[in-house]
Structure formats: C-alpha cells, structure tokens
PDB file of C-alpha atoms in Angstrom:
ATOM      1  CA  MET A   1      20.964 -19.384 -39.060  1.00  0.00           C
ATOM      2  CA  ASN A   2      18.667 -16.940 -40.833  1.00  0.00           C
ATOM      3  CA  GLY A   3      17.745 -19.146 -43.743  1.00  0.00           C
ATOM      4  CA  ILE A   4      18.810 -20.893 -46.879  1.00  0.00           C
ATOM      5  CA  ASN A   5      18.301 -19.386 -50.321  1.00  0.00           C
ATOM      6  CA  VAL A   6      18.420 -21.677 -53.368  1.00  0.00           C
ATOM      7  CA  PHE A   7      19.086 -20.472 -56.912  1.00  0.00           C
ATOM      8  CA  PHE A   8      19.044 -22.521 -60.101  1.00  0.00           C
ATOM      9  CA  LEU A   9      21.522 -21.111 -62.618  1.00  0.00           C
ATOM     10  CA  PRO A  10      23.598 -22.398 -65.528  1.00  0.00           C
ATOM     11  CA  LEU A  11      26.887 -23.357 -63.878  1.00  0.00           C
ATOM     12  CA  LYS A  12      30.110 -25.088 -64.902  1.00  0.00           C
ATOM     13  CA  THR A  13      29.786 -27.313 -61.824  1.00  0.00           C
ATOM     14  CA  HIS A  14      26.887 -29.140 -60.191  1.00  0.00           C
ATOM     15  CA  GLY A  15      26.577 -26.656 -57.351  1.00  0.00           C
ATOM     16  CA  ALA A  16      28.082 -24.476 -54.667  1.00  0.00           C
ATOM     17  CA  VAL A  17      27.145 -22.956 -51.325  1.00  0.00           C
ATOM     18  CA  THR A  18      28.151 -19.699 -49.668  1.00  0.00           C
ATOM     19  CA  TYR A  19      27.813 -18.357 -46.142  1.00  0.00           C
ATOM     20  CA  ASN A  20      26.428 -14.807 -46.178  1.00  0.00           C
ATOM     21  CA  ASP A  21      27.077 -11.811 -43.910  1.00  0.00           C
ATOM     22  CA  ASP A  22      23.490 -11.945 -42.580  1.00  0.00           C
ATOM     23  CA  ASP A  23      24.069 -15.459 -41.169  1.00  0.00           C
ATOM     24  CA  SER A  24      22.163 -17.104 -44.033  1.00  0.00           C
ATOM     25  CA  TYR A  25      23.373 -19.455 -46.759  1.00  0.00           C
ATOM     26  CA  THR A  26      22.934 -19.452 -50.521  1.00  0.00           C
ATOM     27  CA  ILE A  27      22.965 -22.690 -52.487  1.00  0.00           C
ATOM     28  CA  PHE A  28      23.555 -22.495 -56.238  1.00  0.00           C
ATOM     29  CA  ILE A  29      22.411 -25.478 -58.318  1.00  0.00           C
ATOM     30  CA  ASN A  30      23.048 -26.090 -62.006  1.00  0.00           C
ATOM     31  CA  CYS A  31      19.720 -25.636 -63.821  1.00  0.00           C
ATOM     32  CA  ASN A  32      20.972 -27.761 -66.727  1.00  0.00           C
ATOM     33  CA  ASP A  33      21.394 -30.886 -64.568  1.00  0.00           C
ATOM     34  CA  SER A  34      18.663 -33.521 -64.269  1.00  0.00           C
ATOM     35  CA  VAL A  35      16.214 -33.238 -61.397  1.00  0.00           C
ATOM     36  CA  GLU A  36      17.867 -36.247 -59.714  1.00  0.00           C
ATOM     37  CA  ARG A  37      21.339 -34.663 -60.044  1.00  0.00           C
ATOM     38  CA  GLN A  38      19.931 -31.383 -58.659  1.00  0.00           C
ATOM     39  CA  ARG A  39      18.523 -33.270 -55.665  1.00  0.00           C
ATOM     40  CA  GLN A  40      21.888 -34.934 -55.050  1.00  0.00           C
ATOM     41  CA  THR A  41      23.613 -31.556 -55.303  1.00  0.00           C
ATOM     42  CA  PHE A  42      21.187 -29.987 -52.828  1.00  0.00           C
ATOM     43  CA  VAL A  43      21.816 -32.791 -50.315  1.00  0.00           C
ATOM     44  CA  HIS A  44      25.587 -32.436 -50.824  1.00  0.00           C
ATOM     45  CA  GLU A  45      25.530 -28.662 -50.267  1.00  0.00           C
ATOM     46  CA  MET A  46      23.324 -29.094 -47.177  1.00  0.00           C
ATOM     47  CA  LYS A  47      25.994 -31.396 -45.743  1.00  0.00           C
ATOM     48  CA  HIS A  48      28.478 -28.524 -46.065  1.00  0.00           C
ATOM     49  CA  ILE A  49      26.071 -26.301 -44.122  1.00  0.00           C
ATOM     50  CA  GLU A  50      25.383 -28.939 -41.471  1.00  0.00           C
ATOM     51  CA  GLY A  51      29.124 -29.636 -41.152  1.00  0.00           C
ATOM     52  CA  ASP A  52      29.920 -25.917 -40.850  1.00  0.00           C
ATOM     53  CA  ASP A  53      32.612 -26.363 -43.504  1.00  0.00           C
ATOM     54  CA  PHE A  54      33.130 -22.670 -44.207  1.00  0.00           C
ATOM     55  CA  ASP A  55      36.157 -22.191 -41.962  1.00  0.00           C
ATOM     56  CA  LEU A  56      37.967 -25.326 -43.113  1.00  0.00           C
ATOM     57  CA  LYS A  57      41.262 -24.677 -44.865  1.00  0.00           C
ATOM     58  CA  ASP A  58      41.340 -28.092 -46.553  1.00  0.00           C
ATOM     59  CA  VAL A  59      38.738 -28.026 -49.330  1.00  0.00           C
ATOM     60  CA  GLN A  60      39.435 -31.621 -50.299  1.00  0.00           C
ATOM     61  CA  PHE A  61      38.689 -32.764 -46.744  1.00  0.00           C
ATOM     62  CA  SER A  62      35.471 -30.760 -46.798  1.00  0.00           C
ATOM     63  CA  GLU A  63      34.418 -32.429 -50.061  1.00  0.00           C
ATOM     64  CA  TRP A  64      35.382 -35.872 -48.779  1.00  0.00           C
ATOM     65  CA  ARG A  65      33.334 -35.367 -45.629  1.00  0.00           C
ATOM     66  CA  ALA A  66      30.308 -34.039 -47.552  1.00  0.00           C
ATOM     67  CA  ASN A  67      30.409 -37.081 -49.849  1.00  0.00           C
ATOM     68  CA  LEU A  68      30.156 -39.565 -46.980  1.00  0.00           C
ATOM     69  CA  LYS A  69      26.814 -41.322 -46.876  1.00  0.00           C
TER      70      LYS A  69
END
C-alpha cells in the first residue's frame, strides 16, 4: 500500500473509499457532517481498506462486514 489520501468534500453520503492505480487509497468524507460523524466515517472506510473489500461483488455484504464492531 502506497498510502491513504483523505479529502473532505460536500457529499450526498457520509463517505466513500476508492482503490487507486498507484496502489494507494482515497477516502472521501462529507465536510458537512459533525466531527464525530466524520470520525465514524473514517473508521468505517478504513475497515473497507483493511478488509480488502474492493474485489467483492456483494456490496451489501461489504457494508455489513464494515459495520461490525
């Protein structure tokens, strides 16, 4: 992994994460959310990275797994 970039932008969702061609990741977090919600979103998106969810075909399974505590 080459790194994780984090951007705070106005979004219609709490956040998202993408895997990039250079073997890095980009996390997008809604800048209009509270700081606590942004922290929760960051943790959630990191779980997608740690779980290597980017090849999963079942998005709902990926979300379920990332929401486990």
